[in-house]
Amino acid sequence: SGSEGDSRPDPGSRASPARFWGRPERSTTTPCKALLSKEAPPASKTRRRLVLMNHRSLTYDPGTAARLGAAIRYLWVFQGHLTEGLKVSKEILRLGDGVPATARWKLLSMACNLAKYQGDYETARRMYEEGLSGGRSARDLPQISLSCRGLGGLAHEQGDCTTARRFMDEALAVARESNDKFGIARSLSLLGDLARSLGDDAAAGPLYEDALAICRQLGNKYATANILTNLAAAEFGEGNYTAAYSHFTEGLTMHRESGDEIIGGKIDISYALDGLAALAVLRGETELAAKLAGAADHLRESINYNIDPAERRFRDGYLASLRAGLSDDDFSRAYGQGRKLKLDEGVALALGQKAS
């Protein structure tokens, strides 16, 4: 479930605090390209300098403040400065007509995610609805689709599956109308997540397969790795363990080879660790499964991520089987060992390889 190919972060992302489905297009604005180039200063220093410039511009030049905020919005996500990002974005958005429309939308779509990831659902809903209203007024189909995904994802997290499906269906229809391939894949994947959370893995599988085919065609490796993990979980639920193993390991390997340090990649890795733990339970390798479960939990906690409904159902299922096959002491020992693993050590253990 990430970031849009047109550089817009996806509000329908399932992750918290920040799951962006794919890499943003870093060349969309000159400031953003310069910030992320190899010659740029360290990202943390760059962010601090620009935040200071932004605060000065809030009083003297709202337009500059908005453009600076739009340029550095991904640094807030990549580095985990979510509270700062939401605070500054709110300050800029309050400037009203002084904010250029394009910059306003970029900040609004980011702030929606940040508010949701920090548990401020009312703010998130209000911002998503503003984005949807603006998209309808401008007949901006990609914005309409993205905002619907945001509202659908929010409703799903809050357990309102009827509302979630309504928004997701609209998002898919609008994406198809505008021939937004990435938006189509994104909407299909969200519908797959919804089906899985309701226990319908059979319905989720074809949705993920269609989304996967589109992302492979687009060459979006990050999104491809994400969907592979989702598809594998659905295949596991259907008892197709060979395919599940193949797709869990392919997705995890893709993330490992990419060297991603962004939060969304870490969340995907945690889900793949859970998936390979579940398969280890089936093989009777309960100690390995407990270690992977500990590694997955520790990774999510390190980024303050709250597991989503579909993954919670998957995790609860395999953990119940695991706890039945291990004594409390043996589980606690192996689980604790897994929690102490570094990221590359946990991934290597899951893949049966040596840590780099």
Short mmCIF file of N, CA, C and O in Angstrom, two decimals, residues 24-102:
data_model
loop_
_atom_site.label_atom_id
_atom_site.label_comp_id
_atom_site.label_asym_id
_atom_site.label_seq_id
_atom_site.Cartn_x
_atom_site.Cartn_y
_atom_site.Cartn_z
N PRO A 24 9.37 9.69 -4.81
CA PRO A 24 8.87 10.89 -5.46
C PRO A 24 9.75 11.24 -6.62
O PRO A 24 10.94 10.91 -6.66
N GLU A 25 9.19 11.92 -7.60
CA GLU A 25 9.99 12.43 -8.69
C GLU A 25 10.77 13.63 -8.16
O GLU A 25 10.22 14.69 -7.93
N ARG A 26 12.07 13.45 -7.98
CA ARG A 26 12.84 14.47 -7.29
C ARG A 26 13.21 15.64 -8.17
O ARG A 26 13.76 16.62 -7.70
N SER A 27 12.92 15.57 -9.45
CA SER A 27 13.30 16.65 -10.34
C SER A 27 12.13 17.55 -10.67
O SER A 27 12.20 18.35 -11.59
N THR A 28 11.03 17.46 -9.93
CA THR A 28 9.85 18.24 -10.28
C THR A 28 10.03 19.71 -10.00
O THR A 28 9.38 20.53 -10.62
N THR A 29 10.89 20.07 -9.03
CA THR A 29 11.15 21.48 -8.75
C THR A 29 12.64 21.68 -8.57
O THR A 29 13.34 20.81 -8.08
N THR A 30 13.15 22.82 -8.99
CA THR A 30 14.57 23.08 -8.87
C THR A 30 15.05 23.00 -7.44
O THR A 30 16.07 22.38 -7.15
N PRO A 31 14.36 23.62 -6.45
CA PRO A 31 14.83 23.52 -5.07
C PRO A 31 14.93 22.08 -4.59
O PRO A 31 15.91 21.70 -3.96
N CYS A 32 13.91 21.28 -4.90
CA CYS A 32 13.92 19.89 -4.42
C CYS A 32 15.06 19.11 -5.06
O CYS A 32 15.74 18.34 -4.42
N LYS A 33 15.30 19.33 -6.35
CA LYS A 33 16.38 18.64 -7.04
C LYS A 33 17.73 19.01 -6.44
O LYS A 33 18.58 18.16 -6.22
N ALA A 34 17.91 20.28 -6.16
CA ALA A 34 19.18 20.73 -5.59
C ALA A 34 19.39 20.15 -4.20
O ALA A 34 20.50 19.75 -3.84
N LEU A 35 18.32 20.09 -3.41
CA LEU A 35 18.44 19.60 -2.04
C LEU A 35 18.86 18.14 -2.00
O LEU A 35 19.57 17.72 -1.10
N LEU A 36 18.42 17.38 -2.97
CA LEU A 36 18.64 15.94 -2.94
C LEU A 36 19.78 15.48 -3.83
O LEU A 36 19.98 14.30 -4.03
N SER A 37 20.53 16.43 -4.40
CA SER A 37 21.65 16.06 -5.26
C SER A 37 22.83 15.60 -4.41
O SER A 37 22.89 15.85 -3.21
N LYS A 38 23.78 14.94 -5.04
CA LYS A 38 24.94 14.44 -4.32
C LYS A 38 25.79 15.57 -3.75
O LYS A 38 26.50 15.40 -2.76
N GLU A 39 25.72 16.75 -4.39
CA GLU A 39 26.53 17.87 -3.94
C GLU A 39 25.87 18.66 -2.82
O GLU A 39 26.46 19.59 -2.27
N ALA A 40 24.63 18.33 -2.48
CA ALA A 40 23.91 19.09 -1.47
C ALA A 40 24.51 18.86 -0.08
O ALA A 40 25.13 17.84 0.18
N PRO A 41 24.31 19.81 0.84
CA PRO A 41 24.76 19.60 2.22
C PRO A 41 24.01 18.44 2.82
O PRO A 41 22.99 17.99 2.28
N PRO A 42 24.49 17.91 3.96
CA PRO A 42 23.75 16.83 4.63
C PRO A 42 22.30 17.21 4.79
O PRO A 42 21.97 18.35 5.11
N ALA A 43 21.41 16.23 4.61
CA ALA A 43 19.97 16.53 4.56
C ALA A 43 19.46 17.19 5.83
O ALA A 43 18.63 18.09 5.77
N SER A 44 19.97 16.75 6.98
CA SER A 44 19.46 17.32 8.23
C SER A 44 19.81 18.80 8.33
O SER A 44 18.99 19.62 8.76
N LYS A 45 21.03 19.17 7.92
CA LYS A 45 21.42 20.58 7.96
C LYS A 45 20.62 21.38 6.95
O LYS A 45 20.20 22.51 7.21
N THR A 46 20.44 20.81 5.77
CA THR A 46 19.66 21.50 4.75
C THR A 46 18.25 21.76 5.23
O THR A 46 17.71 22.85 5.06
N ARG A 47 17.65 20.73 5.86
CA ARG A 47 16.29 20.90 6.35
C ARG A 47 16.20 22.01 7.39
O ARG A 47 15.32 22.86 7.36
N ARG A 48 17.15 22.02 8.32
CA ARG A 48 17.11 23.04 9.38
C ARG A 48 17.26 24.44 8.80
O ARG A 48 16.58 25.38 9.23
N ARG A 49 18.16 24.60 7.83
CA ARG A 49 18.35 25.91 7.22
C ARG A 49 17.08 26.38 6.52
O ARG A 49 16.68 27.53 6.62
N LEU A 50 16.47 25.47 5.79
CA LEU A 50 15.28 25.84 5.03
C LEU A 50 14.09 26.09 5.94
O LEU A 50 13.25 26.95 5.65
N VAL A 51 13.99 25.34 7.03
CA VAL A 51 12.91 25.60 7.97
C VAL A 51 13.07 27.00 8.57
O VAL A 51 12.10 27.74 8.73
N LEU A 52 14.32 27.39 8.89
CA LEU A 52 14.57 28.73 9.41
C LEU A 52 14.20 29.79 8.37
O LEU A 52 13.54 30.78 8.67
N MET A 53 14.62 29.57 7.11
CA MET A 53 14.26 30.49 6.04
C MET A 53 12.75 30.56 5.88
O MET A 53 12.17 31.62 5.64
N ASN A 54 12.11 29.40 6.04
CA ASN A 54 10.66 29.33 5.89
C ASN A 54 9.97 30.19 6.94
O ASN A 54 9.05 30.94 6.64
N HIS A 55 10.41 30.08 8.18
CA HIS A 55 9.79 30.87 9.25
C HIS A 55 9.94 32.36 8.99
O HIS A 55 9.03 33.15 9.26
N ARG A 56 11.10 32.77 8.47
CA ARG A 56 11.29 34.18 8.15
C ARG A 56 10.36 34.61 7.01
O ARG A 56 9.80 35.70 7.02
N SER A 57 10.19 33.71 6.04
CA SER A 57 9.36 34.04 4.88
C SER A 57 7.89 34.08 5.22
O SER A 57 7.10 34.73 4.52
N LEU A 58 7.47 33.37 6.29
CA LEU A 58 6.06 33.37 6.66
C LEU A 58 5.54 34.78 6.87
O LEU A 58 4.40 35.10 6.55
N THR A 59 6.40 35.65 7.41
CA THR A 59 6.00 37.02 7.68
C THR A 59 6.16 37.92 6.46
O THR A 59 5.28 38.73 6.15
N TYR A 60 7.26 37.73 5.73
CA TYR A 60 7.60 38.69 4.68
C TYR A 60 7.21 38.25 3.28
O TYR A 60 6.98 39.08 2.41
N ASP A 61 7.15 36.95 3.04
CA ASP A 61 6.92 36.48 1.67
C ASP A 61 6.22 35.12 1.71
O ASP A 61 6.87 34.08 1.63
N PRO A 62 4.90 35.09 1.85
CA PRO A 62 4.17 33.82 1.91
C PRO A 62 4.43 32.91 0.72
O PRO A 62 4.48 31.68 0.88
N GLY A 63 4.58 33.49 -0.47
CA GLY A 63 4.82 32.67 -1.65
C GLY A 63 6.11 31.88 -1.55
O GLY A 63 6.17 30.70 -1.88
N THR A 64 7.17 32.54 -1.08
CA THR A 64 8.45 31.87 -0.90
C THR A 64 8.35 30.80 0.18
O THR A 64 8.89 29.69 0.03
N ALA A 65 7.66 31.11 1.27
CA ALA A 65 7.47 30.13 2.34
C ALA A 65 6.80 28.88 1.80
O ALA A 65 7.19 27.75 2.12
N ALA A 66 5.79 29.08 0.97
CA ALA A 66 5.05 27.93 0.41
C ALA A 66 5.94 27.10 -0.50
O ALA A 66 5.93 25.86 -0.45
N ARG A 67 6.72 27.77 -1.34
CA ARG A 67 7.58 27.02 -2.26
C ARG A 67 8.69 26.29 -1.52
O ARG A 67 9.05 25.17 -1.88
N LEU A 68 9.23 26.90 -0.46
CA LEU A 68 10.23 26.22 0.34
C LEU A 68 9.64 24.99 1.03
O LEU A 68 10.24 23.92 1.05
N GLY A 69 8.46 25.17 1.60
CA GLY A 69 7.80 24.05 2.25
C GLY A 69 7.53 22.90 1.30
O GLY A 69 7.74 21.73 1.62
N ALA A 70 7.08 23.24 0.08
CA ALA A 70 6.82 22.21 -0.92
C ALA A 70 8.10 21.50 -1.32
O ALA A 70 8.11 20.29 -1.57
N ALA A 71 9.21 22.26 -1.38
CA ALA A 71 10.48 21.68 -1.80
C ALA A 71 11.03 20.70 -0.79
O ALA A 71 11.65 19.69 -1.16
N ILE A 72 10.84 20.96 0.50
CA ILE A 72 11.46 20.11 1.52
C ILE A 72 10.49 19.11 2.14
O ILE A 72 10.85 18.41 3.08
N ARG A 73 9.29 19.02 1.60
CA ARG A 73 8.28 18.19 2.27
C ARG A 73 8.71 16.73 2.35
O ARG A 73 8.39 16.03 3.32
N TYR A 74 9.47 16.23 1.37
CA TYR A 74 9.90 14.83 1.44
C TYR A 74 11.00 14.62 2.47
O TYR A 74 11.14 13.52 3.01
N LEU A 75 11.80 15.64 2.74
CA LEU A 75 12.82 15.49 3.77
C LEU A 75 12.18 15.24 5.13
O LEU A 75 12.72 14.49 5.95
N TRP A 76 11.05 15.86 5.39
CA TRP A 76 10.34 15.60 6.64
C TRP A 76 9.98 14.12 6.75
O TRP A 76 10.07 13.52 7.82
N VAL A 77 9.56 13.56 5.64
CA VAL A 77 9.15 12.16 5.65
C VAL A 77 10.36 11.24 5.72
O VAL A 77 10.42 10.34 6.55
N PHE A 78 11.36 11.47 4.86
CA PHE A 78 12.50 10.57 4.81
C PHE A 78 13.23 10.52 6.15
O PHE A 78 13.72 9.48 6.56
N GLN A 79 13.31 11.68 6.82
CA GLN A 79 14.07 11.74 8.06
C GLN A 79 13.20 11.53 9.29
O GLN A 79 13.71 11.49 10.41
N GLY A 80 11.90 11.42 9.12
CA GLY A 80 11.02 11.16 10.24
C GLY A 80 10.65 12.38 11.06
O GLY A 80 10.18 12.23 12.19
N HIS A 81 10.83 13.59 10.53
CA HIS A 81 10.49 14.81 11.26
C HIS A 81 9.02 15.16 11.00
O HIS A 81 8.69 16.19 10.41
N LEU A 82 8.14 14.29 11.47
CA LEU A 82 6.73 14.39 11.11
C LEU A 82 6.04 15.53 11.84
O LEU A 82 5.22 16.24 11.26
N THR A 83 6.35 15.70 13.13
CA THR A 83 5.73 16.77 13.90
C THR A 83 6.12 18.13 13.33
O THR A 83 5.27 19.01 13.15
N GLU A 84 7.40 18.29 13.04
CA GLU A 84 7.87 19.54 12.46
C GLU A 84 7.20 19.79 11.11
O GLU A 84 6.75 20.91 10.82
N GLY A 85 7.12 18.75 10.29
CA GLY A 85 6.52 18.91 8.96
C GLY A 85 5.08 19.34 9.03
O GLY A 85 4.65 20.23 8.29
N LEU A 86 4.31 18.73 9.92
CA LEU A 86 2.90 19.08 10.04
C LEU A 86 2.75 20.50 10.57
O LEU A 86 1.91 21.27 10.08
N LYS A 87 3.57 20.88 11.55
CA LYS A 87 3.48 22.21 12.15
C LYS A 87 3.76 23.30 11.11
O LYS A 87 2.99 24.26 10.97
N VAL A 88 4.85 23.13 10.36
CA VAL A 88 5.21 24.14 9.36
C VAL A 88 4.18 24.17 8.24
O VAL A 88 3.78 25.24 7.76
N SER A 89 3.72 23.01 7.81
CA SER A 89 2.72 22.96 6.75
C SER A 89 1.44 23.67 7.16
O SER A 89 0.85 24.43 6.37
N LYS A 90 0.99 23.47 8.40
CA LYS A 90 -0.21 24.15 8.88
C LYS A 90 -0.02 25.67 8.87
O LYS A 90 -0.92 26.42 8.49
N GLU A 91 1.17 26.12 9.30
CA GLU A 91 1.43 27.56 9.34
C GLU A 91 1.35 28.16 7.95
O GLU A 91 0.79 29.24 7.75
N ILE A 92 1.90 27.45 6.97
CA ILE A 92 1.87 27.95 5.59
C ILE A 92 0.45 27.93 5.04
O ILE A 92 -0.01 28.89 4.42
N LEU A 93 -0.26 26.83 5.27
CA LEU A 93 -1.62 26.70 4.73
C LEU A 93 -2.56 27.76 5.30
O LEU A 93 -3.52 28.16 4.64
N ARG A 94 -2.28 28.24 6.51
CA ARG A 94 -3.11 29.27 7.11
C ARG A 94 -2.95 30.63 6.43
O ARG A 94 -3.74 31.56 6.68
N LEU A 95 -1.94 30.76 5.55
CA LEU A 95 -1.72 32.03 4.87
C LEU A 95 -2.76 32.29 3.78
O LEU A 95 -2.81 33.38 3.22
N GLY A 96 -3.55 31.28 3.45
CA GLY A 96 -4.67 31.47 2.53
C GLY A 96 -4.26 31.83 1.12
O GLY A 96 -3.46 31.14 0.48
N ASP A 97 -4.78 32.95 0.62
CA ASP A 97 -4.58 33.33 -0.78
C ASP A 97 -3.14 33.66 -1.10
O ASP A 97 -2.77 33.76 -2.28
N GLY A 98 -2.30 33.86 -0.09
CA GLY A 98 -0.90 34.15 -0.35
C GLY A 98 -0.10 32.95 -0.79
O GLY A 98 1.05 33.08 -1.21
N VAL A 99 -0.70 31.76 -0.72
CA VAL A 99 -0.02 30.53 -1.10
C VAL A 99 -0.38 30.16 -2.53
O VAL A 99 -1.57 29.98 -2.84
N PRO A 100 0.59 30.02 -3.43
CA PRO A 100 0.30 29.59 -4.81
C PRO A 100 -0.43 28.26 -4.83
O PRO A 100 -0.17 27.39 -3.99
N ALA A 101 -1.34 28.11 -5.76
CA ALA A 101 -2.21 26.93 -5.79
C ALA A 101 -1.43 25.62 -5.85
O ALA A 101 -1.73 24.66 -5.15
N THR A 102 -0.39 25.57 -6.70
CA THR A 102 0.38 24.33 -6.85
C THR A 102 1.09 23.95 -5.56
O THR A 102 1.04 22.79 -5.12
#
